[in-house]
């Protein structure tokens, strides 16, 4: 029988992984996500590329059985009024400036995984909710969007949670870039 | 080795125009969705505070010993 994860249980904690911390076991059914959390997340932390948050029991000091994780990093969405990349590159080389490029700050969900023991209990959706408000009301700098490079199989999950495809260029690729506008959370 | 995360691309032409139009057009969030987001945030923030405090205490204990 699948163990029930009660997020209101005070025995559960979330912790940011330090560069000297490792996760001992985790299986969300996806080898790529497993590889990241088991072997690569400390390197990303050490190089200050992303911060990984793990959900686990308070007494699991050595991260033996984490239930879920997500990693976050800084991002931006940039746009230009040039019609295509060639025209933009030609202009940039010639005038050596980026004046005609607008950028909006964003936070990227690099990876999000829930252990197969706890799948189907809404933990992933709750994590998305948290990230949205974490960056809209609690942010140290400025952040307008949440971005994610989502696997094709989980795109419906992100769309259901208010994310929108950035463009149609990656429509047939194994992953697709999606964004969520944090202004959507503002009260009318 | 985990695959690299795709860089967020620069948007050009029609994609850029569509994106800016979307920015101006706010999606309406239902009261239920807003309540769920707020509840999730409070739950996760509580867990994060507890987790970080525990870690701080353990690190302090390590230094002492």
XYZ file of C-alpha atoms in Angstrom:
253
model
C 0.000 0.000 0.000
C 1.246 3.476 -0.891
C 2.326 5.530 2.170
C 0.335 8.735 2.604
C 2.277 11.976 2.770
C 0.515 14.422 5.079
C 1.985 17.867 4.389
C 0.467 19.148 7.637
C 2.522 16.622 9.598
C 5.056 18.551 11.694
C 7.563 15.745 11.200
C 8.008 16.826 7.564
C 10.581 19.468 6.711
C 12.051 21.129 3.642
C 15.744 21.740 3.534
C 18.065 23.426 1.028
C 20.816 20.995 0.037
C 24.297 22.234 0.865
C 27.208 21.566 -1.467
C 28.552 18.912 0.925
C 25.190 17.138 1.273
C 24.098 14.215 -0.861
C 20.840 12.324 -1.296
C 21.292 8.602 -0.686
C 18.230 7.116 -2.371
C 15.520 8.486 -4.633
C 13.481 7.060 -7.473
C 10.835 9.044 -9.297
C 10.851 6.654 -12.265
C 12.918 9.002 -14.454
C 16.651 8.275 -14.707
C 17.503 11.853 -15.664
C 15.862 13.347 -12.570
C 17.291 10.554 -10.395
C 20.814 11.218 -11.729
C 20.482 14.901 -10.993
C 19.406 14.563 -7.374
C 21.700 11.628 -6.540
C 24.896 12.807 -8.209
C 24.786 16.328 -9.601
C 22.830 18.660 -7.321
C 25.827 19.346 -4.978
C 27.897 20.481 -7.983
C 25.178 22.886 -9.091
C 25.047 24.274 -5.556
C 28.842 24.582 -5.343
C 28.957 26.520 -8.616
C 25.979 28.636 -7.486
C 23.958 27.593 -10.533
C 20.915 26.355 -8.657
C 19.552 25.592 -5.201
C 17.840 22.266 -4.545
C 15.068 21.928 -1.968
C 14.272 18.483 -0.552
C 11.118 17.354 1.252
C 11.779 14.709 3.891
C 11.210 13.572 7.461
C 12.830 15.707 10.149
C 14.825 12.748 11.465
C 16.253 11.879 8.043
C 19.553 13.660 8.719
C 21.459 11.953 5.897
C 18.751 12.249 3.214
C 18.214 8.485 3.100
C 14.576 8.631 1.952
C 13.546 12.021 0.585
C 9.982 12.262 -0.731
C 10.433 15.012 -3.340
C 12.789 17.723 -4.545
C 12.883 20.766 -6.782
C 15.765 22.918 -7.926
C 15.566 26.623 -8.697
C 17.821 29.030 -10.550
C 17.708 32.524 -11.977
C 16.464 33.050 -15.504
C 15.155 35.785 -17.781
C 12.782 36.094 -20.689
C 14.137 38.389 -23.399
C 12.391 39.756 -26.443
C 13.302 41.934 -29.351
C 11.350 43.591 -32.140
C 13.644 42.023 -34.758
C 11.859 39.434 -36.862
C 14.494 36.723 -36.463
C 17.817 35.753 -34.961
C 19.858 36.565 -38.098
C 18.669 40.152 -38.230
C 19.195 40.567 -34.500
C 22.739 39.128 -34.610
C 23.662 41.352 -37.571
C 22.479 44.414 -35.650
C 24.237 43.372 -32.413
C 27.564 42.794 -34.175
C 27.380 46.078 -36.050
C 26.421 48.322 -33.166
C 27.750 46.257 -30.280
C 24.860 47.000 -27.965
C 21.710 45.314 -26.765
C 19.476 48.315 -26.622
C 16.759 46.663 -28.640
C 16.503 43.726 -26.279
C 14.015 43.784 -23.418
C 14.543 41.350 -20.556
C 12.254 40.350 -17.731
C 13.587 38.595 -14.620
C 12.432 35.044 -14.008
C 13.094 32.031 -11.788
C 13.524 28.659 -13.437
C 12.353 25.337 -12.057
C 15.301 23.281 -13.250
C 14.002 19.982 -11.964
C 11.078 18.732 -9.933
C 10.635 15.122 -8.899
C 8.407 13.148 -6.544
C 9.446 9.673 -5.383
C 7.254 6.929 -6.870
C 6.147 6.011 -3.338
C 4.399 9.383 -3.025
C 3.208 10.078 -6.577
C -0.425 10.972 -7.189
C -0.871 12.812 -3.878
C -0.619 16.350 -5.258
C 2.881 17.038 -3.908
C 4.178 18.330 -7.270
C 1.256 20.741 -7.653
C 1.742 21.993 -4.092
C 5.432 22.574 -4.857
C 4.466 24.664 -7.913
C 2.028 26.692 -5.795
C 4.802 27.337 -3.291
C 7.308 28.452 -5.938
C 4.770 30.875 -7.425
C 4.160 32.670 -4.146
C 7.753 32.328 -2.960
C 8.807 34.515 -5.882
C 5.811 36.836 -6.047
C 5.608 37.920 -2.409
C 8.815 36.794 -0.779
C 11.380 37.650 -3.422
C 14.605 39.445 -2.561
C 15.012 41.106 -5.953
C 12.453 41.202 -8.740
C 10.841 38.353 -10.573
C 8.021 38.453 -13.093
C 7.940 34.880 -14.434
C 8.492 31.259 -13.448
C 9.966 29.250 -16.321
C 10.400 25.520 -16.765
C 11.855 23.240 -19.431
C 9.211 20.529 -19.144
C 9.327 16.940 -20.401
C 6.622 16.277 -23.012
C 4.934 13.781 -20.657
C 4.384 16.366 -17.904
C 3.341 19.338 -20.074
C -0.382 18.754 -19.240
C 0.508 19.007 -15.530
C 2.123 22.418 -16.057
C -0.659 23.671 -18.348
C -3.179 22.643 -15.690
C -1.202 24.776 -13.240
C -1.407 27.904 -15.388
C 1.836 27.617 -17.371
C 1.880 28.637 -21.040
C 4.285 27.602 -23.873
C 6.853 30.303 -24.624
C 6.631 29.717 -28.391
C 5.971 26.918 -30.869
C 9.578 26.244 -31.885
C 9.966 23.300 -29.501
C 6.491 21.837 -30.041
C 7.889 18.480 -31.254
C 10.946 18.321 -29.008
C 11.367 16.027 -25.970
C 11.087 19.072 -23.673
C 9.188 22.329 -23.981
C 9.797 25.757 -22.431
C 6.803 27.041 -20.495
C 6.248 30.109 -18.341
C 3.911 31.351 -15.623
C 3.245 35.099 -15.258
C 3.411 35.995 -11.551
C 1.190 39.025 -12.226
C -1.632 36.495 -12.586
C -1.506 36.141 -8.797
C -2.203 39.824 -8.148
C -5.559 40.644 -6.606
C -7.838 42.641 -8.947
C 24.671 12.336 -16.483
C 21.485 14.391 -16.325
C 20.616 16.276 -19.513
C 21.401 20.001 -19.530
C 18.459 22.322 -18.981
C 17.527 24.202 -22.162
C 18.364 27.909 -22.175
C 15.333 30.183 -22.353
C 15.534 31.585 -25.913
C 15.191 35.219 -27.029
C 11.768 35.795 -28.544
C 11.626 37.422 -31.996
C 8.950 38.928 -34.236
C 5.487 37.445 -33.844
C 6.525 35.357 -30.781
C 7.675 38.528 -29.015
C 4.491 40.397 -29.924
C 2.315 37.517 -28.732
C 4.264 37.306 -25.491
C 3.847 41.030 -24.778
C 0.137 40.796 -25.516
C -0.104 37.891 -23.044
C 1.685 39.970 -20.401
C -1.023 42.626 -20.632
C -3.849 40.118 -20.483
C -4.095 38.897 -16.893
C -5.437 35.399 -16.307
C -8.224 35.314 -13.761
C -7.502 33.047 -10.816
C -10.478 31.500 -9.053
C -10.862 32.038 -5.296
C -10.355 28.279 -4.829
C -7.066 28.319 -6.753
C -5.865 31.381 -4.840
C -6.762 29.740 -1.520
C -4.907 26.549 -2.511
C -1.800 28.516 -3.586
C -1.806 30.438 -0.306
C -2.268 27.266 1.725
C 0.556 25.480 -0.135
C 2.820 28.446 0.419
C 2.143 28.510 4.158
C 2.625 24.731 4.461
C 5.896 24.752 2.513
C 7.220 27.858 4.296
C 6.546 26.204 7.662
C 8.384 23.073 6.515
C 11.258 25.159 5.144
C 11.596 27.147 8.384
C 11.630 23.924 10.430
C 14.132 22.289 8.064
C 16.531 25.210 8.045
C 16.306 25.628 11.834
C 17.057 21.921 12.358
C 20.044 22.185 10.046
C 21.303 25.263 11.905
C 21.028 23.432 15.237
C 22.825 20.345 13.900
C 25.635 22.440 12.404
C 26.012 24.334 15.702
C 26.171 21.020 17.608
C 28.858 19.730 15.197
C 31.018 22.809 15.778
C 30.727 22.399 19.574
C 31.724 18.702 19.573
